[in-house]
GROMACS .gro file of C-alpha atoms in nm:
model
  241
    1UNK     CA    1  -3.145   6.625   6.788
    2UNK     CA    2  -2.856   6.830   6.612
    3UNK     CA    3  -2.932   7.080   6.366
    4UNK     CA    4  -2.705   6.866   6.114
    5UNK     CA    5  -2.932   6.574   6.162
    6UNK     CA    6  -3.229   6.759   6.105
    7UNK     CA    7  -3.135   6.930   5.780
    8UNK     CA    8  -2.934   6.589   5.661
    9UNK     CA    9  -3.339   6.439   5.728
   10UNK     CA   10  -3.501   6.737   5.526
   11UNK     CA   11  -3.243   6.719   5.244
   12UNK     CA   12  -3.319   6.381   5.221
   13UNK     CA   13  -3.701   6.410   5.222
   14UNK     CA   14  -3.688   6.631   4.950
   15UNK     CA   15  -3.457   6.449   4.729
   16UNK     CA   16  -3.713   6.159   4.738
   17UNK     CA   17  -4.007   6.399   4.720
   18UNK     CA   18  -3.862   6.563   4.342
   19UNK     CA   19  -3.780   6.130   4.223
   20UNK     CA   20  -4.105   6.020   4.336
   21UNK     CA   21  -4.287   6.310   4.148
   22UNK     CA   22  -4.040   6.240   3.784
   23UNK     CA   23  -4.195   5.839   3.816
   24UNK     CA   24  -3.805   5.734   3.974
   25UNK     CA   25  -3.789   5.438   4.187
   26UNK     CA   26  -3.500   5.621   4.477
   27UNK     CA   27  -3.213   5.383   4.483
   28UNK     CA   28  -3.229   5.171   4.805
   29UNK     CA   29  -2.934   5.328   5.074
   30UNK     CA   30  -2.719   5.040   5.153
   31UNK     CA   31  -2.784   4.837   4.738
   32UNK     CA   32  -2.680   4.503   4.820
   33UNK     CA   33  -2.476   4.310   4.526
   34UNK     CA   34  -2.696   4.182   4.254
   35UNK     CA   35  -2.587   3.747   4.247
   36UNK     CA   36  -2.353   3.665   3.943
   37UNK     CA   37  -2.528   3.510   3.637
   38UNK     CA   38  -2.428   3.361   3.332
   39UNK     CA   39  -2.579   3.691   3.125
   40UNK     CA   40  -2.367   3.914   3.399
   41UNK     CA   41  -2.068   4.074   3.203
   42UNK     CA   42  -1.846   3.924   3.435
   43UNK     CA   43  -1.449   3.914   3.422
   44UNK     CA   44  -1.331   3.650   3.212
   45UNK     CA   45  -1.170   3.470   3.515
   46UNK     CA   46  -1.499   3.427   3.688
   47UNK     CA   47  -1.689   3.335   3.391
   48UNK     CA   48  -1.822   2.983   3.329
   49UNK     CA   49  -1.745   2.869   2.979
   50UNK     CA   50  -2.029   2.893   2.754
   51UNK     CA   51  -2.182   2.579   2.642
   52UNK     CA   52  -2.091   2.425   2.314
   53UNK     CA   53  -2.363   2.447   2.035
   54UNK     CA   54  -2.516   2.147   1.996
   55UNK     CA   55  -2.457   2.129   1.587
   56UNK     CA   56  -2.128   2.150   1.677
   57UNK     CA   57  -2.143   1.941   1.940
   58UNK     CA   58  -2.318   1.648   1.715
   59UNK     CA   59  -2.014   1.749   1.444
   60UNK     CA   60  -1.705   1.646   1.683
   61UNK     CA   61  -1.943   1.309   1.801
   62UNK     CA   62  -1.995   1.207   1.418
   63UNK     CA   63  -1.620   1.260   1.357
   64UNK     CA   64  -1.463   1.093   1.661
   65UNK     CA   65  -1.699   0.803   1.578
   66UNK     CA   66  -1.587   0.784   1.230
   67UNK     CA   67  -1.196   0.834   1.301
   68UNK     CA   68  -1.242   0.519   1.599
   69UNK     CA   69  -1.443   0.306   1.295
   70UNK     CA   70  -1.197   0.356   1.060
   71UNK     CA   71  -0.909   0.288   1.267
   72UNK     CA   72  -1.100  -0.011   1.393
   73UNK     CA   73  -1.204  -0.188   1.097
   74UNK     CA   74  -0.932  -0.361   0.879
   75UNK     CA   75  -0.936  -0.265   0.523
   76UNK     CA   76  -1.102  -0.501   0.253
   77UNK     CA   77  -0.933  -0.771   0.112
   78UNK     CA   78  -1.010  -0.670  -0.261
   79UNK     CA   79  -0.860  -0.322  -0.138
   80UNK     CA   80  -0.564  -0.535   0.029
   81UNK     CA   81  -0.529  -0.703  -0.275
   82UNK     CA   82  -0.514  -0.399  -0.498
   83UNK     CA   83  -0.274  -0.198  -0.253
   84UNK     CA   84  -0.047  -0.482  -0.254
   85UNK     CA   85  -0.036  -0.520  -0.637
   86UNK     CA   86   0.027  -0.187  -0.724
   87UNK     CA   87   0.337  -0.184  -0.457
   88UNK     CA   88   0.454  -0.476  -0.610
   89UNK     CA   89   0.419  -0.308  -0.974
   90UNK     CA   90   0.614  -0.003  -0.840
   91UNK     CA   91   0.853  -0.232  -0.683
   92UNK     CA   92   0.920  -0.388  -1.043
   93UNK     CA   93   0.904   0.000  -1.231
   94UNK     CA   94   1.196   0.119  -1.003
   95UNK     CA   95   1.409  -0.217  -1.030
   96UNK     CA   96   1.702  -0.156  -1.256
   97UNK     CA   97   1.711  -0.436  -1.543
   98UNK     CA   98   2.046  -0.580  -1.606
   99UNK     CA   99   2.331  -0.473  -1.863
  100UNK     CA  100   2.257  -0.667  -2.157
  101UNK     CA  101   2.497  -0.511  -2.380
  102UNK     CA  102   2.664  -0.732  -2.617
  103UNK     CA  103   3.000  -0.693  -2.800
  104UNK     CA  104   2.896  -0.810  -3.130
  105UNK     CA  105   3.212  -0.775  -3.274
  106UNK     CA  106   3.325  -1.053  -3.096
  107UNK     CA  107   3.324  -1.291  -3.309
  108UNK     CA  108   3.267  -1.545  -3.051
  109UNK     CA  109   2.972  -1.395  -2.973
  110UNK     CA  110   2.783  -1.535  -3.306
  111UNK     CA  111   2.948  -1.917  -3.257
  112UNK     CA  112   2.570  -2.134  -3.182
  113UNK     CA  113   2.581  -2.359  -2.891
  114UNK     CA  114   2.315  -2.579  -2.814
  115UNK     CA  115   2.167  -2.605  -2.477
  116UNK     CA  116   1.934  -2.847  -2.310
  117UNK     CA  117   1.679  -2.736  -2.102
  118UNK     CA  118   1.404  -2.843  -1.864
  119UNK     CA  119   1.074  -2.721  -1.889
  120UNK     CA  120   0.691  -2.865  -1.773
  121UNK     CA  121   0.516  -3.034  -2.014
  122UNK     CA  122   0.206  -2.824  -1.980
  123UNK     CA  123   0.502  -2.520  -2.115
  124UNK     CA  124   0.632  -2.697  -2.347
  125UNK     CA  125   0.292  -2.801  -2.515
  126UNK     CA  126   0.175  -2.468  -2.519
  127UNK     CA  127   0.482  -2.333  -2.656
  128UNK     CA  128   0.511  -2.602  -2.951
  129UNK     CA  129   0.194  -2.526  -3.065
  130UNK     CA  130   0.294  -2.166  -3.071
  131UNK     CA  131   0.597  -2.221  -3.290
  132UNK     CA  132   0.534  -2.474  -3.519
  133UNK     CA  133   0.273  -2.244  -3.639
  134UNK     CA  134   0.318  -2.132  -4.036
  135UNK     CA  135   0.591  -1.801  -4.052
  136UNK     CA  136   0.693  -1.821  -3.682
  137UNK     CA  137   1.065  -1.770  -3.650
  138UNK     CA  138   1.290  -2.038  -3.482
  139UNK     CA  139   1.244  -2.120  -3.148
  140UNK     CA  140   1.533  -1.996  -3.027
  141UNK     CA  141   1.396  -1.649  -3.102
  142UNK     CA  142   1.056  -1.690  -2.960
  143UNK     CA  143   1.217  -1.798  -2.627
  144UNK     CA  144   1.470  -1.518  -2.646
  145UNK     CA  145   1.183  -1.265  -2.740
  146UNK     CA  146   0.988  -1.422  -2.458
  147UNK     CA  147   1.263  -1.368  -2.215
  148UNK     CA  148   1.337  -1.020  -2.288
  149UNK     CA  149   0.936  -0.904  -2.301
  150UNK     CA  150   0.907  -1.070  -1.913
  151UNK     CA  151   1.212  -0.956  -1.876
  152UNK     CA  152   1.160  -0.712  -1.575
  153UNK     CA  153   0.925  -0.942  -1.426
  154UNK     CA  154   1.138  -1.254  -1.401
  155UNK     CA  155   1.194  -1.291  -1.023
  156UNK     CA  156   0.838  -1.270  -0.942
  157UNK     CA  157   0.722  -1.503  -1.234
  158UNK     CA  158   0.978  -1.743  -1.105
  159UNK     CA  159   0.908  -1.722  -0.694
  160UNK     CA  160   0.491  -1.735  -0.850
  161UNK     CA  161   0.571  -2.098  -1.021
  162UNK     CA  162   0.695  -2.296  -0.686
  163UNK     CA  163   0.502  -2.500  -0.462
  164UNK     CA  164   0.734  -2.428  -0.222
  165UNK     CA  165   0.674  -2.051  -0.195
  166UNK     CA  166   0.316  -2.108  -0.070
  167UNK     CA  167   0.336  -2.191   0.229
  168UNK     CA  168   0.054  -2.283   0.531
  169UNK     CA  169   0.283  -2.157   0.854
  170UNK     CA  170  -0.021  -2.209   1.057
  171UNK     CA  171   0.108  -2.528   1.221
  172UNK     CA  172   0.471  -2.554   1.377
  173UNK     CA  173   0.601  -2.770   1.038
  174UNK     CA  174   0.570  -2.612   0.707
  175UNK     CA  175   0.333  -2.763   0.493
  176UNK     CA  176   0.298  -2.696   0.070
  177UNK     CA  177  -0.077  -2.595   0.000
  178UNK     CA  178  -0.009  -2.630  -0.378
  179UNK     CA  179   0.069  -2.972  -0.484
  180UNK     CA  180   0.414  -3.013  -0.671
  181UNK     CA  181   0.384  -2.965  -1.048
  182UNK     CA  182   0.639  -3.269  -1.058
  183UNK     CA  183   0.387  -3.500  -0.983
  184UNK     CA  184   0.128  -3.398  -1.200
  185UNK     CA  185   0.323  -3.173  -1.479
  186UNK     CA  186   0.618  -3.365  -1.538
  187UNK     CA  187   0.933  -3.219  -1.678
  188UNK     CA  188   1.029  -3.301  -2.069
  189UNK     CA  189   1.337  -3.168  -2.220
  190UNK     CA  190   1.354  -2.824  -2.406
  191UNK     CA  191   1.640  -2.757  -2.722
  192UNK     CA  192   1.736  -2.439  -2.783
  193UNK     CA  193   2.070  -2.305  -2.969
  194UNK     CA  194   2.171  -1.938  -2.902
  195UNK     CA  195   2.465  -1.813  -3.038
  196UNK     CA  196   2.784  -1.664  -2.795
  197UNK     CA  197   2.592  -1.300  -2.742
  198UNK     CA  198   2.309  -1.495  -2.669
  199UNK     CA  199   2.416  -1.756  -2.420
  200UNK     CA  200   2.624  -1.455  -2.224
  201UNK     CA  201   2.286  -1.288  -2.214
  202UNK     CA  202   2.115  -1.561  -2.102
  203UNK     CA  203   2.354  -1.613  -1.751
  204UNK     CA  204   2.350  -1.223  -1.648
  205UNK     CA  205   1.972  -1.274  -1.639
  206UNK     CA  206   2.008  -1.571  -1.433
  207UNK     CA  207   2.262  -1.390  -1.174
  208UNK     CA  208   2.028  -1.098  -1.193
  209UNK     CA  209   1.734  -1.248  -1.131
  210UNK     CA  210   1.907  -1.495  -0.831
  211UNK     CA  211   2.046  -1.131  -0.674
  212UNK     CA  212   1.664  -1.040  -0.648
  213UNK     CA  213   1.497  -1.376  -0.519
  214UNK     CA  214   1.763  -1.433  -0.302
  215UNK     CA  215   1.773  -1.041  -0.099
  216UNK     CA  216   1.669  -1.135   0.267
  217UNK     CA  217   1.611  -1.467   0.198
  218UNK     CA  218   1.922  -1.649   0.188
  219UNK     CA  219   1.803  -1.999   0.215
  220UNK     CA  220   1.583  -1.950  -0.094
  221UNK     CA  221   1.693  -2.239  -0.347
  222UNK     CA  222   1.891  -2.003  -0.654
  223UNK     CA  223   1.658  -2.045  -0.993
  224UNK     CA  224   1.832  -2.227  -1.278
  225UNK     CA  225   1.847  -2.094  -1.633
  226UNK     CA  226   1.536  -2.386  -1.698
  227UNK     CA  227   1.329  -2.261  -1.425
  228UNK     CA  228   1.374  -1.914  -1.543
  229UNK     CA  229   1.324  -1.992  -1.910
  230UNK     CA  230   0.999  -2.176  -1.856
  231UNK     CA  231   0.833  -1.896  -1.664
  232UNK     CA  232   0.885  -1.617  -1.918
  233UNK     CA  233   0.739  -1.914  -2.165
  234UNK     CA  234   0.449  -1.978  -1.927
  235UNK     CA  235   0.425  -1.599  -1.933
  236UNK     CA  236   0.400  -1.554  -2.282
  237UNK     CA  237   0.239  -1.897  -2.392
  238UNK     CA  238  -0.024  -1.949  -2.157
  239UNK     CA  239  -0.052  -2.341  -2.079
  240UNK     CA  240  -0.382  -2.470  -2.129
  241UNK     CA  241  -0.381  -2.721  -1.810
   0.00000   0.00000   0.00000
């Protein structure tokens, strides 16, 4: 044996001897590499992903279940009902109203011309017994008030009083699921007498509210100064039948 080997051997004794007499355990010669684990501070490319926390966990279930319900289950019909009539009421608040303006120093304007109308009888009872009350004005001015206070909501007052516009489109014919008011609210005649101003006021309504009813639906029957008349008296005069 070389003399090399021999003191490399007694160097080596004695480092062990001085560890084993401080209470060291001598580190093994050849230390093997300890296995990964998840508490090894390992590089971040060879580190599993930590678990999510289960609160959290049970947070992102609860919220993904919710989000899928709501987007599953249709809305109420009361909350249908309500979103549709406060588009509707928006619809009517942004509508501009049409120019009404009247040259009153036209004389023409204040020459009376008396006008027939049709109206249903349910209306026009309701309507009589309104004016022939004690210190009502003519009637002429209660239907021209009436007009002008259902003024902006003519075209839907007018679309709400046909048959026709409710509709069962469940079968390949269309079939009326309101019975015509002809039948069993028959028409009776209705005399007013507005002066020039009056009268010229009374067609721009009509063309206004036949520009409205008529907007995407062009084979929607045009409403006649009657028809329009006897809504905003339905309106205002509500018919007891």
């Amino acid at each position: 044996m070389s003399e090399t080997a021999v003191n490399s051997g007694g160097l080596s004794k004695l480092r062990e001897g001085r560890q084993r007499r401080a209470g060291q355990v001598p580190p093994p010669r050849h230390p093997a590499a300890a296995p990964a684990t998840p508490q090894d501070p390992v590089s971040a490319e060879t580190t599993a992903p930590a678990a999510a926390s289960p609160v959290m966990s049970r947070a992102a279930a609860g919220a993904e279940r919710a989000a899928v319900r709501d987007i599953a289950t249709p809305p109420d019909r009361a909350d249908t009902e309500v979103a549709a009539g406060e588009g509707a009421a928006q619809t009517v608040g942004r509508r501009p109203l049409p120019d009404l303006t009247i040259d009153w120093s036209d004389p023409v304007m204040h020459v009376v011309r008396a006008t027939r109308l049709s109206v249903a009888g349910s209306v026009f009872d309701a309507f009589k017994a309104a004016a022939e009350q004690p210190g009502q004005p003519p009637q002429t001015s209660l239907i021209m008030a009436a007009v002008s206070s259902h003024l902006a909501r003519l075209p839907e007052l007018v679309l709400a009083r046909r048959p026709d516009e409710h509709t069962d489109f469940s079968s390949f014919y269309r079939r009326p699921t309101v019975a015509s008011r002809n039948r069993t609210d028959p028409q009776v005649a209705l005399y007013i007498r507005p002066n020039g101003g009056e009268d010229q006021a009374l067609n721009r309504i009509v063309s206004w509210v036949n520009a409205i009813i008529t907007d995407g639906h062009p084979g929607r029957r045009e409403a006649s100064r009657s028809e329009i008349v006897a809504a905003a008296l339905a309106a205002e005069y509500v018919p007891k039948r």
